[in-house]
Amino acid sequence: MAFIYFSLAPGFRQQQLAALDLRSTGGFTALLFASSFTYMRAEASYRQGAPGRLKGWLLATIGLGALFLLGQVREFRGLFARHVDIASNTFGTSFFTLTGFHGLHVLAGLVVLSILVGRAFAGDFNQPNLSVLSAVGIYWHFVDIVWAVVFSVVYVLPHFTHFGS
Amino acid sequence: MAAQPVLVPEPAEALPDLDLGGDQGLLQWISSVDHKQIGIMYLWVALLFMLIGGVEVLLMRVQLAVPKNTFMGPEIYNQLFTMHGTTMIFFVAMPAIFGFATYLVPLMIGANEMAFPRLNALSLWITFFGGLLLYFSFLAGGAPDAGWFNYAPLNQYNYSFRPGIDYYCAGLLLAGIGTVSAACNFVVTILRYRVPGMGLKQLPVFVWMMLIDSFLIIFSFPALNAALAMLLLDRQLHAHFFDVQAGGSALLWQHLFWLFGHPEVYIVILPSFGILSEVFAVFSRKPIFGYSFIVGSGIAIGLLAFGVWIHHMLAVGLGNVVNGFFSASSMLIGIPTGIKIFNWLATMHGGSLRFSTAMKFAVAFLVEFTIGGLSGIAFAIVPIDLQLTDTYFVVAHIHYVFIGGTLFGLLAGLFYWFPKMSGRQLSERLGSWFFWLFVIGFNGTFLVQHVLGTLGMPRRVYTYPDLPGWGTLNMISTIGGFLMGAATLLLVYMVIKAIRSGPAATSDPWDAFTLEWSTASPPPLQNFDRVVPVRSARPFRDLKRPGDADWLKPGKKEGYHEREQSVD
């Protein structure tokens, strides 16, 4: 909300367009979305009673999520190198808060997914107990959907709108 | 017909570490995940912080008793009024509400536990430690001093360089997390753990209000938590959310804060509405008048609560259109509230009233809350608001709704449910003393503040010049405050005395209607083996008077106005 609020202020959009790289972040976004589908495959293999494939899909999900986080770290490092940080201006403040908190949620999701994988390798998912998997799934998809909104508002829309310029 | 016993809904897994056999004393309380023990601990937390907040305000009233007083300086005064407001809202009102709700919601819906017992314990302790963290600021170099609303730029480092505001953020964030998790717990419990036969139309009004309340919390507290996190970033990492010089916005804080803060005032009043609906019905020996109107107006309040936050900001100058819209919606929200008042009056009308202490507080609520509501409507009128904003009229208004509304409702609930919670009766004689002392003190304190505000005395000032009438009115206000303080001490004495040596209470001392009275007082660890069959909003009464049960009257909606036939 604060981001949209500030994005109406003069000068904001130029900073935003200059600082952000739509293309590379777009790639990492695709990876994050893909992780939602691998998670759905994981749930499906659980329902089919295939714990081997379940482990594989879960690991794939973790890998894709981790790649997304690495992409975010890379982007943050690039911005810091150009002296764009949380204290530089309102763009930095709102950008790093918004994406940082989202990254924190991805990280939390990765921790939970790792616990799931650990339990899967410990042989915990032989009994029909889908509630843990579906609960984590809801969380993971939610993190994805939030990123879809963030990505559109922060990265994509400034290329197509003219308010505040 | 034979009553069909109903099985009790219960969490699927057995609760951890609940050993019925051994009494482990204090450790058992600390490690408890039993909703009844957690509810009682919430209430103790509320009482503890109420005493602290009360001492703070009495110190302030001493300072304000006479003009140009030098009892304390402005710095201490700022810290005291900030801590008083913050404490009373976040660490008295909220824990008290959650105390009653945690204790009563499972009992009222015939369940044995909350949906997530361990989350329930986490909510309590995280709230409590949030309060402790807030108070640690006194030792860490200065309490927060920017008011409980903590406006930017006063909350910025340049204006408040001591760590108080950081403790404000951290403490309220902790408590806020506890609050949201408790609210989620209530929603799941109410929607999933009702006893079979209890549809949403058979829910006790208190449970309905807690359901609406929980949704309000889930939607409004994140705004506060986000604002607090942003403020922490501002103060610790030099971000610029609220820093006007660097392009930030001080108004943003007000928007976020009141987007939380206005629903918050309904969050603290709705449970009282629920409590009062139970109290009025039971002590009038009648079903609540217009059950569906009571519930519907509660939902309406819940929805409208998010459309009125700007009436805290009418004096900011957001333009006539904005002001007009929010002025209109603020008046609109008076309608469902008024509907409730009339419903309670109609519930009492023609009933056989019993004026126990609980009922006295309920009736006093009607008077005081109506005064508070009317002065609130005054603020929805923009020209009046421009005149009265930041004066003692506002102080009088918020105390009439918070004390005359929320606190009176909670006290009515305390006197009503104390026998259930403790198995002991509170003394009605001392209760009467407490009631009159408190009500007289309350009106003495705040009624005159309406006049002070109209005379132009600004709020949040640590002293004032010797203008005609100001000294006298402030002295009256201070004396009233000390009467309330004495009443509070009397309450503590009463409660402790009743727990130690009060007369034992029966399981149903008030001849009540709802399920919590069908179990023992206090209820056993497992609330129910079997629950009485639920076929109306008053299942326990149906059981006691099977010939006159609510569900035997076809064509009449639950809780529709009817004269009680059998008077015992």
XYZ file of C-alpha atoms in Angstrom:
733
model
C 0.000 0.000 0.000
C 2.792 2.365 0.910
C 4.438 1.536 -2.413
C 1.375 2.538 -4.399
C 0.945 5.597 -2.200
C 4.493 6.727 -2.912
C 4.366 5.742 -6.566
C 1.910 8.578 -7.093
C 4.543 11.070 -5.994
C 6.591 12.929 -8.607
C 9.941 11.502 -9.638
C 9.183 8.056 -8.302
C 8.563 6.333 -11.611
C 11.853 7.421 -13.174
C 13.807 6.007 -10.245
C 11.799 2.834 -10.491
C 12.276 2.383 -14.229
C 15.961 3.176 -13.974
C 16.648 0.843 -11.077
C 14.720 -2.300 -11.913
C 15.448 -4.905 -14.531
C 12.162 -6.334 -15.782
C 13.747 -9.088 -17.850
C 15.940 -10.920 -15.339
C 13.401 -10.614 -12.529
C 10.787 -11.854 -14.959
C 12.866 -14.984 -15.392
C 13.103 -15.616 -11.682
C 9.384 -14.927 -11.383
C 8.740 -17.720 -13.860
C 10.849 -20.015 -11.670
C 8.742 -19.142 -8.614
C 5.516 -19.793 -10.492
C 6.920 -23.091 -11.709
C 7.504 -24.090 -8.094
C 3.754 -23.873 -7.474
C 3.222 -26.441 -10.200
C 5.932 -28.750 -8.897
C 4.237 -28.553 -5.511
C 0.932 -29.520 -7.082
C 2.731 -32.499 -8.653
C 4.089 -33.386 -5.202
C 0.600 -33.420 -3.735
C -0.663 -35.470 -6.673
C 2.070 -38.066 -6.251
C 1.213 -38.276 -2.580
C -2.404 -39.013 -3.447
C -1.254 -41.658 -5.889
C 0.768 -43.223 -3.093
C 4.193 -42.648 -4.644
C 6.493 -41.384 -1.856
C 9.519 -41.566 -4.161
C 8.089 -39.079 -6.634
C 6.767 -36.994 -3.727
C 10.332 -36.486 -2.489
C 11.534 -35.600 -5.969
C 8.835 -32.976 -6.585
C 9.339 -31.483 -3.126
C 13.069 -31.154 -3.773
C 12.312 -29.525 -7.118
C 10.014 -27.051 -5.373
C 12.705 -26.180 -2.873
C 15.260 -25.789 -5.643
C 13.058 -23.418 -7.636
C 12.234 -21.374 -4.540
C 15.900 -21.150 -3.616
C 16.782 -20.023 -7.145
C 14.186 -17.270 -6.857
C 15.716 -16.124 -3.575
C 19.183 -16.162 -5.131
C 17.837 -13.991 -7.930
C 16.501 -11.570 -5.343
C 19.846 -11.489 -3.537
C 21.559 -10.811 -6.860
C 19.168 -7.981 -7.625
C 19.597 -6.447 -4.154
C 23.401 -6.607 -4.522
C 23.189 -4.864 -7.863
C 21.012 -2.132 -6.405
C 23.312 -1.678 -3.406
C 26.247 -1.353 -5.789
C 24.426 1.540 -7.420
C 23.702 3.077 -4.007
C 20.014 2.304 -4.035
C 19.135 1.103 -0.555
C 16.463 1.399 2.086
C 17.718 4.762 3.323
C 18.320 6.399 -0.052
C 14.818 7.588 -0.920
C 11.159 6.616 -0.723
C 11.560 4.286 -3.684
C 14.308 2.375 -1.896
C 12.358 2.351 1.348
C 9.173 0.954 -0.107
C 10.857 -1.334 -2.640
C 13.127 -3.069 -0.181
C 10.424 -3.368 2.451
C 7.925 -4.841 0.042
C 10.201 -7.288 -1.729
C 12.195 -7.971 1.418
C 9.142 -9.070 3.361
C 8.064 -11.228 0.449
C 11.525 -12.780 0.339
C 11.258 -13.454 4.063
C 8.032 -15.356 3.433
C 9.690 -17.361 0.664
C 12.499 -18.195 3.059
C 10.011 -19.300 5.716
C 8.297 -21.421 3.075
C 11.618 -23.022 2.185
C 12.243 -23.889 5.826
C 8.826 -25.509 6.103
C 9.314 -27.362 2.807
C 12.670 -28.652 4.049
C 10.941 -29.997 7.133
C 8.438 -31.715 4.850
C 11.228 -33.288 2.814
C 12.937 -34.398 5.993
C 9.727 -36.050 7.136
C 9.259 -37.611 3.710
C 12.745 -39.139 3.842
C 12.021 -40.304 7.379
C 9.078 -42.181 5.880
C 6.371 -40.054 7.446
C 4.020 -39.848 4.479
C 2.978 -43.455 4.164
C -0.218 -42.850 6.122
C -3.093 -40.912 4.603
C -2.625 -37.558 6.316
C -2.919 -34.933 3.664
C -3.676 -31.940 5.905
C -0.034 -30.961 6.464
C 0.732 -31.107 2.778
C -2.315 -29.122 1.778
C -1.742 -26.528 4.501
C 1.824 -25.932 3.349
C 0.513 -25.902 -0.202
C -1.967 -23.152 0.547
C 0.827 -21.122 2.096
C 3.200 -21.681 -0.824
C 0.601 -20.815 -3.465
C -0.342 -17.762 -1.450
C 3.257 -16.547 -1.443
C 3.267 -17.038 -5.200
C 0.056 -15.124 -5.752
C 1.299 -12.258 -3.635
C 4.422 -12.149 -5.773
C 2.254 -12.050 -8.884
C 0.656 -8.873 -7.545
C 3.958 -7.379 -6.393
C 5.637 -8.160 -9.694
C 2.871 -6.586 -11.744
C 2.684 -3.450 -9.647
C 6.394 -2.902 -9.105
C 8.019 -4.170 -12.280
C 5.482 -4.360 -15.090
C 2.947 -1.580 -14.665
C 5.399 1.379 -14.675
C 6.255 0.476 -18.265
C 2.657 0.869 -19.318
C 1.185 3.588 -17.130
C 1.855 7.267 -17.004
C 0.570 8.435 -13.654
C 2.991 10.207 -11.453
C 5.575 10.783 -14.151
C -39.975 -36.505 24.225
C -36.734 -38.056 25.294
C -33.761 -35.739 25.035
C -31.271 -37.018 22.523
C -27.786 -36.660 23.980
C -25.345 -35.005 21.665
C -21.713 -35.940 21.369
C -19.208 -33.227 22.072
C -16.929 -32.050 19.297
C -13.336 -32.354 20.299
C -9.949 -31.816 18.692
C -8.820 -34.984 16.969
C -5.550 -35.332 18.867
C -5.229 -35.761 22.586
C -3.925 -32.707 24.390
C -0.281 -32.861 25.450
C 0.855 -32.812 29.050
C -2.513 -32.653 30.689
C -2.239 -34.841 33.713
C -5.482 -34.850 35.629
C -4.065 -36.704 38.602
C -1.235 -34.591 39.954
C -1.603 -30.995 40.985
C 1.560 -29.275 39.830
C 0.686 -25.832 41.161
C 2.039 -22.832 39.344
C 3.848 -24.934 36.735
C 0.531 -26.391 35.709
C -0.819 -22.911 35.008
C 2.217 -21.809 33.044
C 2.292 -24.929 30.906
C -1.470 -25.118 30.543
C -3.172 -25.407 27.184
C -6.626 -25.660 28.762
C -8.810 -22.869 27.437
C -10.351 -22.238 30.853
C -7.022 -21.712 32.564
C -5.784 -19.570 29.691
C -8.949 -17.480 29.843
C -8.485 -16.885 33.555
C -4.834 -15.969 33.048
C -5.888 -13.468 30.370
C -8.188 -11.890 32.932
C -5.411 -11.663 35.526
C -3.152 -10.044 32.943
C -5.876 -7.504 32.209
C -6.357 -6.779 35.917
C -2.616 -6.372 36.497
C -2.235 -3.896 33.657
C -5.440 -2.134 34.676
C -3.915 -1.399 38.076
C -0.725 -0.113 36.439
C -2.632 2.005 33.927
C -4.826 3.271 36.742
C -1.851 4.380 38.816
C -0.510 6.215 35.769
C -3.704 8.106 35.234
C -4.080 8.985 38.913
C -0.615 10.547 38.818
C -1.760 12.543 35.801
C -4.941 13.616 37.562
C -2.893 14.798 40.547
C -0.843 16.934 38.208
C -3.990 18.370 36.606
C -5.929 18.931 39.835
C -4.938 22.575 40.166
C -3.747 25.096 37.554
C -0.009 25.640 37.054
C 0.831 22.592 39.097
C 4.470 21.533 39.384
C 3.930 17.962 40.585
C 5.597 16.569 37.471
C 7.206 17.872 34.317
C 6.010 17.635 30.714
C 8.374 14.780 29.834
C 7.028 12.450 32.507
C 3.493 13.564 31.716
C 3.884 12.698 28.031
C 5.181 9.255 28.916
C 2.339 8.694 31.364
C -0.493 9.587 29.005
C 1.081 7.542 26.227
C 1.519 4.524 28.447
C -1.950 4.935 29.968
C -3.672 4.862 26.578
C -1.523 2.095 25.147
C -1.874 -0.045 28.248
C -5.596 0.358 28.599
C -6.329 -0.449 24.954
C -3.840 -3.201 24.209
C -3.142 -4.769 27.585
C -6.396 -4.293 29.468
C -9.294 -4.199 27.024
C -7.949 -6.804 24.602
C -6.787 -9.368 27.212
C -10.025 -8.937 29.146
C -12.064 -9.610 26.019
C -9.923 -12.576 25.074
C -10.137 -13.803 28.642
C -13.907 -13.995 28.535
C -13.950 -15.297 24.984
C -11.287 -17.956 25.515
C -13.081 -19.148 28.594
C -16.619 -19.010 27.265
C -16.674 -19.639 23.534
C -15.928 -23.388 23.715
C -18.308 -23.774 26.672
C -21.088 -21.880 24.911
C -20.849 -23.898 21.713
C -20.601 -27.187 23.590
C -16.992 -27.934 22.652
C -14.295 -29.264 24.919
C -11.443 -27.089 23.722
C -10.420 -24.362 21.330
C -9.477 -25.554 17.858
C -5.738 -24.983 18.431
C -5.013 -25.283 22.166
C -1.271 -24.704 21.909
C -1.715 -21.674 19.653
C -4.117 -20.430 22.303
C -1.410 -20.598 24.957
C 1.051 -18.920 22.596
C -1.419 -16.060 22.039
C -1.693 -15.457 25.760
C 1.999 -15.511 26.523
C 3.057 -13.477 23.524
C 0.512 -10.814 24.476
C 1.714 -10.798 28.057
C 5.378 -10.543 27.073
C 4.504 -7.773 24.627
C 3.156 -5.859 27.606
C 6.249 -6.587 29.663
C 8.455 -5.443 26.784
C 6.489 -2.206 26.537
C 6.999 -1.568 30.248
C 10.673 -2.454 30.061
C 11.072 0.875 28.225
C 10.820 2.653 31.614
C 14.066 0.937 32.596
C 15.680 1.319 29.186
C 15.795 5.086 29.183
C 12.300 6.432 28.766
C 8.842 5.199 27.908
C 7.153 6.064 24.594
C 5.957 9.648 24.702
C 4.143 10.293 21.422
C 0.641 9.324 22.501
C -1.020 5.956 22.086
C -1.747 6.908 18.441
C 1.980 7.634 18.058
C 1.611 10.155 15.226
C 4.379 10.938 12.803
C 6.524 12.988 13.008
C 6.429 12.747 16.818
C 7.345 9.087 16.529
C 10.414 9.877 14.427
C 13.900 9.698 15.808
C 14.427 13.464 15.599
C 11.474 14.099 17.889
C 11.747 11.134 20.217
C 15.321 9.956 20.369
C 14.875 7.836 23.454
C 14.163 4.148 22.847
C 10.572 4.324 24.104
C 9.010 4.309 20.648
C 11.084 1.300 19.637
C 9.711 -0.562 22.626
C 6.243 0.616 21.643
C 6.735 -0.952 18.185
C 8.244 -4.184 19.450
C 5.776 -4.643 22.310
C 2.706 -3.946 20.217
C 3.992 -6.095 17.360
C 4.325 -9.030 19.738
C 0.908 -8.413 21.222
C -0.510 -7.904 17.737
C 0.748 -11.280 16.569
C -0.828 -12.851 19.634
C -4.087 -11.066 18.940
C -4.304 -12.137 15.304
C -3.491 -15.748 16.115
C -6.125 -15.768 18.857
C -8.659 -14.360 16.404
C -7.890 -17.086 13.847
C -8.328 -19.598 16.637
C -11.772 -18.220 17.483
C -12.935 -18.261 13.868
C -11.962 -21.909 13.394
C -13.359 -22.894 16.783
C -16.710 -21.224 16.208
C -17.111 -22.431 12.647
C -15.870 -25.987 13.135
C -16.417 -27.077 16.749
C -20.064 -26.312 17.383
C -22.056 -29.109 18.916
C -24.347 -30.897 16.420
C -27.683 -29.134 16.228
C -26.253 -25.695 16.825
C -26.481 -23.862 13.553
C -25.372 -20.281 13.182
C -28.926 -19.218 14.050
C -28.649 -20.961 17.418
C -25.332 -19.398 18.404
C -25.413 -17.417 21.632
C -25.149 -13.699 20.878
C -21.796 -13.458 22.635
C -20.330 -16.100 20.339
C -21.757 -14.288 17.323
C -20.130 -11.063 18.436
C -16.798 -12.827 18.973
C -17.034 -14.271 15.463
C -17.556 -10.802 13.967
C -14.895 -9.458 16.291
C -12.367 -12.049 15.153
C -12.907 -11.154 11.524
C -12.468 -7.485 12.385
C -9.184 -8.321 14.119
C -7.948 -10.415 11.211
C -8.589 -7.578 8.789
C -7.505 -4.602 10.880
C -4.546 -5.681 13.000
C -2.295 -6.374 10.011
C -2.564 -2.669 9.148
C -1.200 -1.799 12.577
C 1.469 -4.479 12.466
C 2.596 -3.271 9.047
C 2.700 0.319 10.279
C 4.716 -0.711 13.333
C 7.185 -2.661 11.194
C 7.526 0.338 8.886
C 8.117 2.631 11.844
C 10.761 0.287 13.223
C 12.480 0.348 9.815
C 12.261 4.131 9.865
C 13.857 4.369 13.273
C 16.401 1.583 13.023
C 17.400 1.417 9.340
C 16.699 5.048 8.377
C 13.926 4.240 5.965
C 11.687 7.137 4.962
C 8.100 5.980 5.264
C 6.987 8.711 7.630
C 9.881 11.121 7.224
C 8.474 14.144 5.450
C 11.815 15.766 4.628
C 12.899 12.728 2.635
C 9.668 12.361 0.685
C 7.827 10.188 3.188
C 4.393 10.971 4.493
C 3.233 11.697 8.015
C -0.347 11.228 6.848
C 0.455 7.658 5.851
C 0.920 6.791 9.519
C -2.453 8.296 10.386
C -4.146 6.379 7.575
C -2.599 3.068 8.586
C -3.087 3.680 12.267
C -6.762 4.593 12.004
C -7.420 1.935 9.419
C -6.563 -0.296 12.346
C -7.635 2.068 15.102
C -11.192 2.670 14.149
C -12.131 -0.977 13.738
C -10.309 -1.435 17.043
C -12.898 0.588 18.935
C -15.569 -1.733 17.550
C -13.349 -4.700 18.345
C -13.424 -3.718 21.998
C -17.139 -2.842 22.092
C -18.649 -5.804 20.200
C -17.810 -8.429 22.861
C -19.422 -6.166 25.440
C -22.518 -6.049 23.248
C -22.476 -9.825 23.283
C -22.022 -10.044 27.054
C -24.835 -7.554 27.617
C -27.175 -9.449 25.326
C -26.701 -12.507 27.531
C -27.027 -10.517 30.759
C -30.141 -8.580 29.707
C -31.916 -11.724 28.569
C -31.113 -13.817 31.640
C -31.824 -11.112 34.205
C -35.069 -10.129 32.496
C -36.100 -13.791 32.293
C -36.927 -13.291 28.619
C -35.329 -14.276 25.346
C -33.301 -11.540 23.732
C -35.594 -9.291 21.718
C -34.895 -9.454 17.987
C -32.064 -11.998 17.917
C -31.596 -11.604 14.189
C -31.532 -7.811 14.512
C -28.897 -7.992 17.239
C -26.738 -10.264 15.099
C -27.436 -8.402 11.869
C -26.609 -5.031 13.352
C -23.407 -6.565 14.711
C -22.459 -7.633 11.194
C -23.384 -4.181 9.882
C -21.140 -2.572 12.487
C -18.360 -4.932 11.480
C -18.637 -3.927 7.837
C -19.088 -0.213 8.433
C -16.183 -0.142 10.889
C -13.778 -0.125 7.962
C -15.475 2.834 6.299
C -15.173 5.415 9.015
C -11.504 5.706 9.894
C -11.093 9.149 8.349
C -13.431 10.671 10.923
C -10.342 10.686 13.138
C -8.731 12.851 10.496
C -11.511 15.284 9.568
C -9.381 18.153 10.827
C -6.446 17.150 8.606
C -8.004 18.828 5.581
C -8.523 16.025 3.099
C -11.177 17.957 1.216
C -14.925 18.323 1.416
C -15.827 15.220 -0.558
C -13.747 12.909 1.618
C -14.914 14.585 4.795
C -18.528 14.415 3.663
C -18.324 10.731 2.813
C -16.755 9.739 6.090
C -19.004 12.037 8.055
C -22.006 10.309 6.507
C -20.690 6.811 7.124
C -19.867 7.727 10.709
C -23.447 8.779 11.278
C -24.612 5.650 9.504
C -22.801 3.418 11.960
C -24.888 4.958 14.725
C -27.948 3.200 13.282
C -27.019 -0.446 14.004
C -25.700 0.633 17.384
C -29.009 2.335 18.126
C -30.881 -0.774 16.992
C -29.026 -2.739 19.646
C -29.881 -0.223 22.365
C -33.577 -0.497 21.482
C -33.364 -4.283 21.364
C -32.013 -4.361 24.908
C -34.667 -1.937 26.117
C -37.322 -4.134 24.514
C -35.751 -7.188 26.134
C -36.198 -5.594 29.537
C -39.708 -4.370 28.715
C -42.268 -6.595 30.403
C -39.638 -8.929 31.797
C -39.299 -9.825 35.440
C -36.077 -7.995 36.181
C -33.512 -9.011 38.765
C -31.130 -6.213 39.691
C -28.040 -8.149 40.579
C -24.712 -6.356 40.212
C -24.315 -7.687 36.670
C -27.686 -6.282 35.690
C -26.881 -2.952 37.365
C -23.792 -2.597 35.215
C -25.801 -3.551 32.154
C -28.372 -0.844 32.819
C -25.664 1.695 33.623
C -24.082 0.727 30.326
C -27.254 1.727 28.474
C -27.088 5.229 29.949
C -23.354 5.863 29.726
C -22.847 4.277 26.342
C -25.686 6.305 24.885
C -24.019 9.486 26.147
C -20.739 8.331 24.627
C -22.436 7.408 21.380
C -24.143 10.774 21.074
C -20.930 12.703 21.716
C -19.344 10.478 19.059
C -22.015 11.460 16.546
C -21.140 15.053 17.376
C -17.664 14.430 15.973
C -19.098 13.067 12.744
C -20.378 16.594 12.074
C -17.337 18.226 10.539
C -17.820 21.807 11.804
C -18.291 20.582 15.371
C -15.313 18.308 14.992
C -13.145 21.205 13.855
C -14.168 23.069 16.983
C -13.790 20.239 19.477
C -10.914 18.199 18.076
C -7.994 17.779 20.482
C -9.969 19.104 23.428
C -11.135 17.386 26.582
C -14.468 16.743 24.855
C -12.670 14.000 22.938
C -11.224 12.639 26.163
C -14.697 12.573 27.682
C -16.112 10.854 24.600
C -13.557 8.046 24.403
C -13.840 7.353 28.109
C -17.620 7.227 27.917
C -17.442 4.578 25.207
C -14.427 2.698 26.577
C -15.402 2.709 30.240
C -19.141 3.308 30.033
C -19.311 0.917 27.091
C -16.571 -1.686 27.030
C -15.592 -1.789 30.685
C -19.159 -1.769 32.022
C -19.973 -4.630 29.679
C -16.910 -6.540 30.862
C -17.769 -5.886 34.506
C -21.313 -7.094 33.914
C -19.747 -10.195 32.395
C -17.422 -10.586 35.361
C -20.257 -10.521 37.878
C -22.357 -12.795 35.663
C -19.749 -15.478 34.964
C -17.626 -15.285 38.111
C -19.568 -18.139 39.788
C -19.017 -20.291 36.700
C -15.300 -19.529 36.537
C -14.432 -19.860 40.213
C -17.223 -21.898 41.732
C -17.709 -19.065 44.230
C -20.267 -16.290 44.575
C -19.140 -12.666 44.648
C -20.685 -10.687 47.469
C -23.728 -8.821 46.167
C -23.474 -6.301 49.011
C -19.884 -5.345 48.199
C -20.830 -5.517 44.525
C -23.437 -2.851 45.094
C -20.866 -0.671 46.878
C -18.438 -1.195 44.038
C -21.074 -0.366 41.456
C -22.160 2.933 42.988
C -18.624 4.010 43.841
C -17.453 3.279 40.316
C -20.406 4.847 38.505
C -20.336 8.012 40.596
C -16.573 8.282 40.213
C -16.787 7.663 36.496
C -19.421 10.313 35.859
C -17.677 12.716 38.211
C -14.469 12.318 36.263
C -15.695 12.532 32.718
C -19.026 14.366 32.657
C -17.283 17.625 33.556
C -14.679 17.016 30.873
C -17.359 17.624 28.245
C -17.648 21.120 29.687
C -13.880 21.538 29.899
C -13.566 20.575 26.258
C -16.265 22.972 25.198
C -14.481 25.698 27.167
C -11.451 24.922 25.038
C -9.104 23.032 27.348
C -6.732 21.115 25.044
C -5.947 17.480 25.746
C -2.414 16.108 26.248
C -1.218 19.246 28.085
C 0.582 18.778 31.354
C -0.684 22.005 32.875
C -3.047 24.860 32.128
C -3.538 28.538 33.043
C -5.908 29.620 35.811
C -8.929 30.411 33.641
C -12.382 30.800 35.219
C -13.896 27.424 36.017
C -11.013 25.290 34.778
C -9.491 24.725 38.192
C -12.802 23.760 39.794
C -13.824 21.395 37.015
C -10.421 19.738 36.953
C -10.529 19.264 40.728
C -13.931 17.568 40.416
C -12.503 15.381 37.686
C -9.529 14.394 39.835
C -11.744 13.533 42.814
C -13.881 11.376 40.517
C -10.769 9.636 39.299
C -9.739 8.754 42.837
C -13.235 7.404 43.548
C -12.791 5.060 40.590
C -9.376 4.103 41.906
C -10.870 3.229 45.293
C -13.605 1.252 43.557
C -10.998 -0.717 41.603
C -9.183 -1.626 44.812
C -12.515 -2.736 46.253
C -13.020 -4.952 43.198
C -9.626 -6.591 43.683
C -10.457 -7.151 47.357
C -13.852 -8.644 46.454
C -12.421 -11.024 43.891
C -9.626 -12.276 46.136
C -11.983 -12.609 49.110
C -14.530 -14.538 47.051
C -11.874 -16.909 45.686
C -10.519 -17.534 49.195
C -13.702 -17.799 51.221
C -16.733 -16.962 49.128
C -19.913 -19.055 49.348
C -19.905 -21.939 46.906
C -21.864 -21.371 43.721
C -24.260 -23.860 42.170
C -23.814 -24.841 38.558
C -26.662 -22.552 37.482
C -27.061 -19.689 39.988
C -28.828 -17.271 37.649
C -31.303 -19.694 36.022
C -29.492 -19.020 32.731
C -30.135 -20.138 29.159
C -26.907 -21.215 27.511
C -24.780 -24.334 27.509
C -21.970 -23.177 29.782
C -24.352 -23.322 32.753
C -25.214 -26.968 32.113
C -21.815 -28.136 33.355
C -20.380 -27.901 36.853
C -18.998 -24.680 38.399
C -16.095 -24.510 37.764
C -16.257 -26.854 34.778
C -14.107 -29.996 34.866
C -11.028 -30.252 32.661
C -13.100 -31.948 30.020
C -16.011 -29.533 29.764
C -18.755 -31.939 28.774
C -19.299 -35.666 28.527
C -22.574 -35.129 26.786
C -24.203 -31.854 25.850
C -27.902 -31.157 26.186
C -29.601 -31.304 22.795
C -29.503 -27.991 20.962
C -32.589 -26.999 19.031
C -32.879 -23.271 19.758
C -30.799 -20.322 20.903
C -31.624 -21.202 24.532
C -30.846 -24.936 24.758
C -30.293 -25.119 28.517
C -33.573 -23.370 29.244
C -35.367 -25.732 26.882
C -33.988 -28.593 28.933
C -35.189 -27.045 32.184
C -38.661 -26.233 30.859
C -39.353 -28.877 28.215
C -43.037 -28.002 27.984
C -42.239 -24.409 27.046
C -39.187 -24.943 24.847
C -38.414 -22.393 22.172
C -38.422 -24.926 19.360
C -41.949 -26.046 20.274
C -43.345 -22.767 18.985
C -43.567 -23.205 15.247
C -43.708 -20.082 13.130
C -41.792 -18.074 15.684
C -38.217 -17.312 14.986
C -35.635 -18.069 17.628
C -35.502 -15.352 20.200
C -38.600 -13.626 18.913
C -40.294 -11.475 21.522
C -42.542 -13.508 23.770
C -43.718 -13.297 27.327
C -42.144 -15.787 29.656
C -44.954 -18.098 30.748
C -43.530 -19.893 33.729
C -42.125 -17.704 36.440
C -40.546 -19.663 39.209
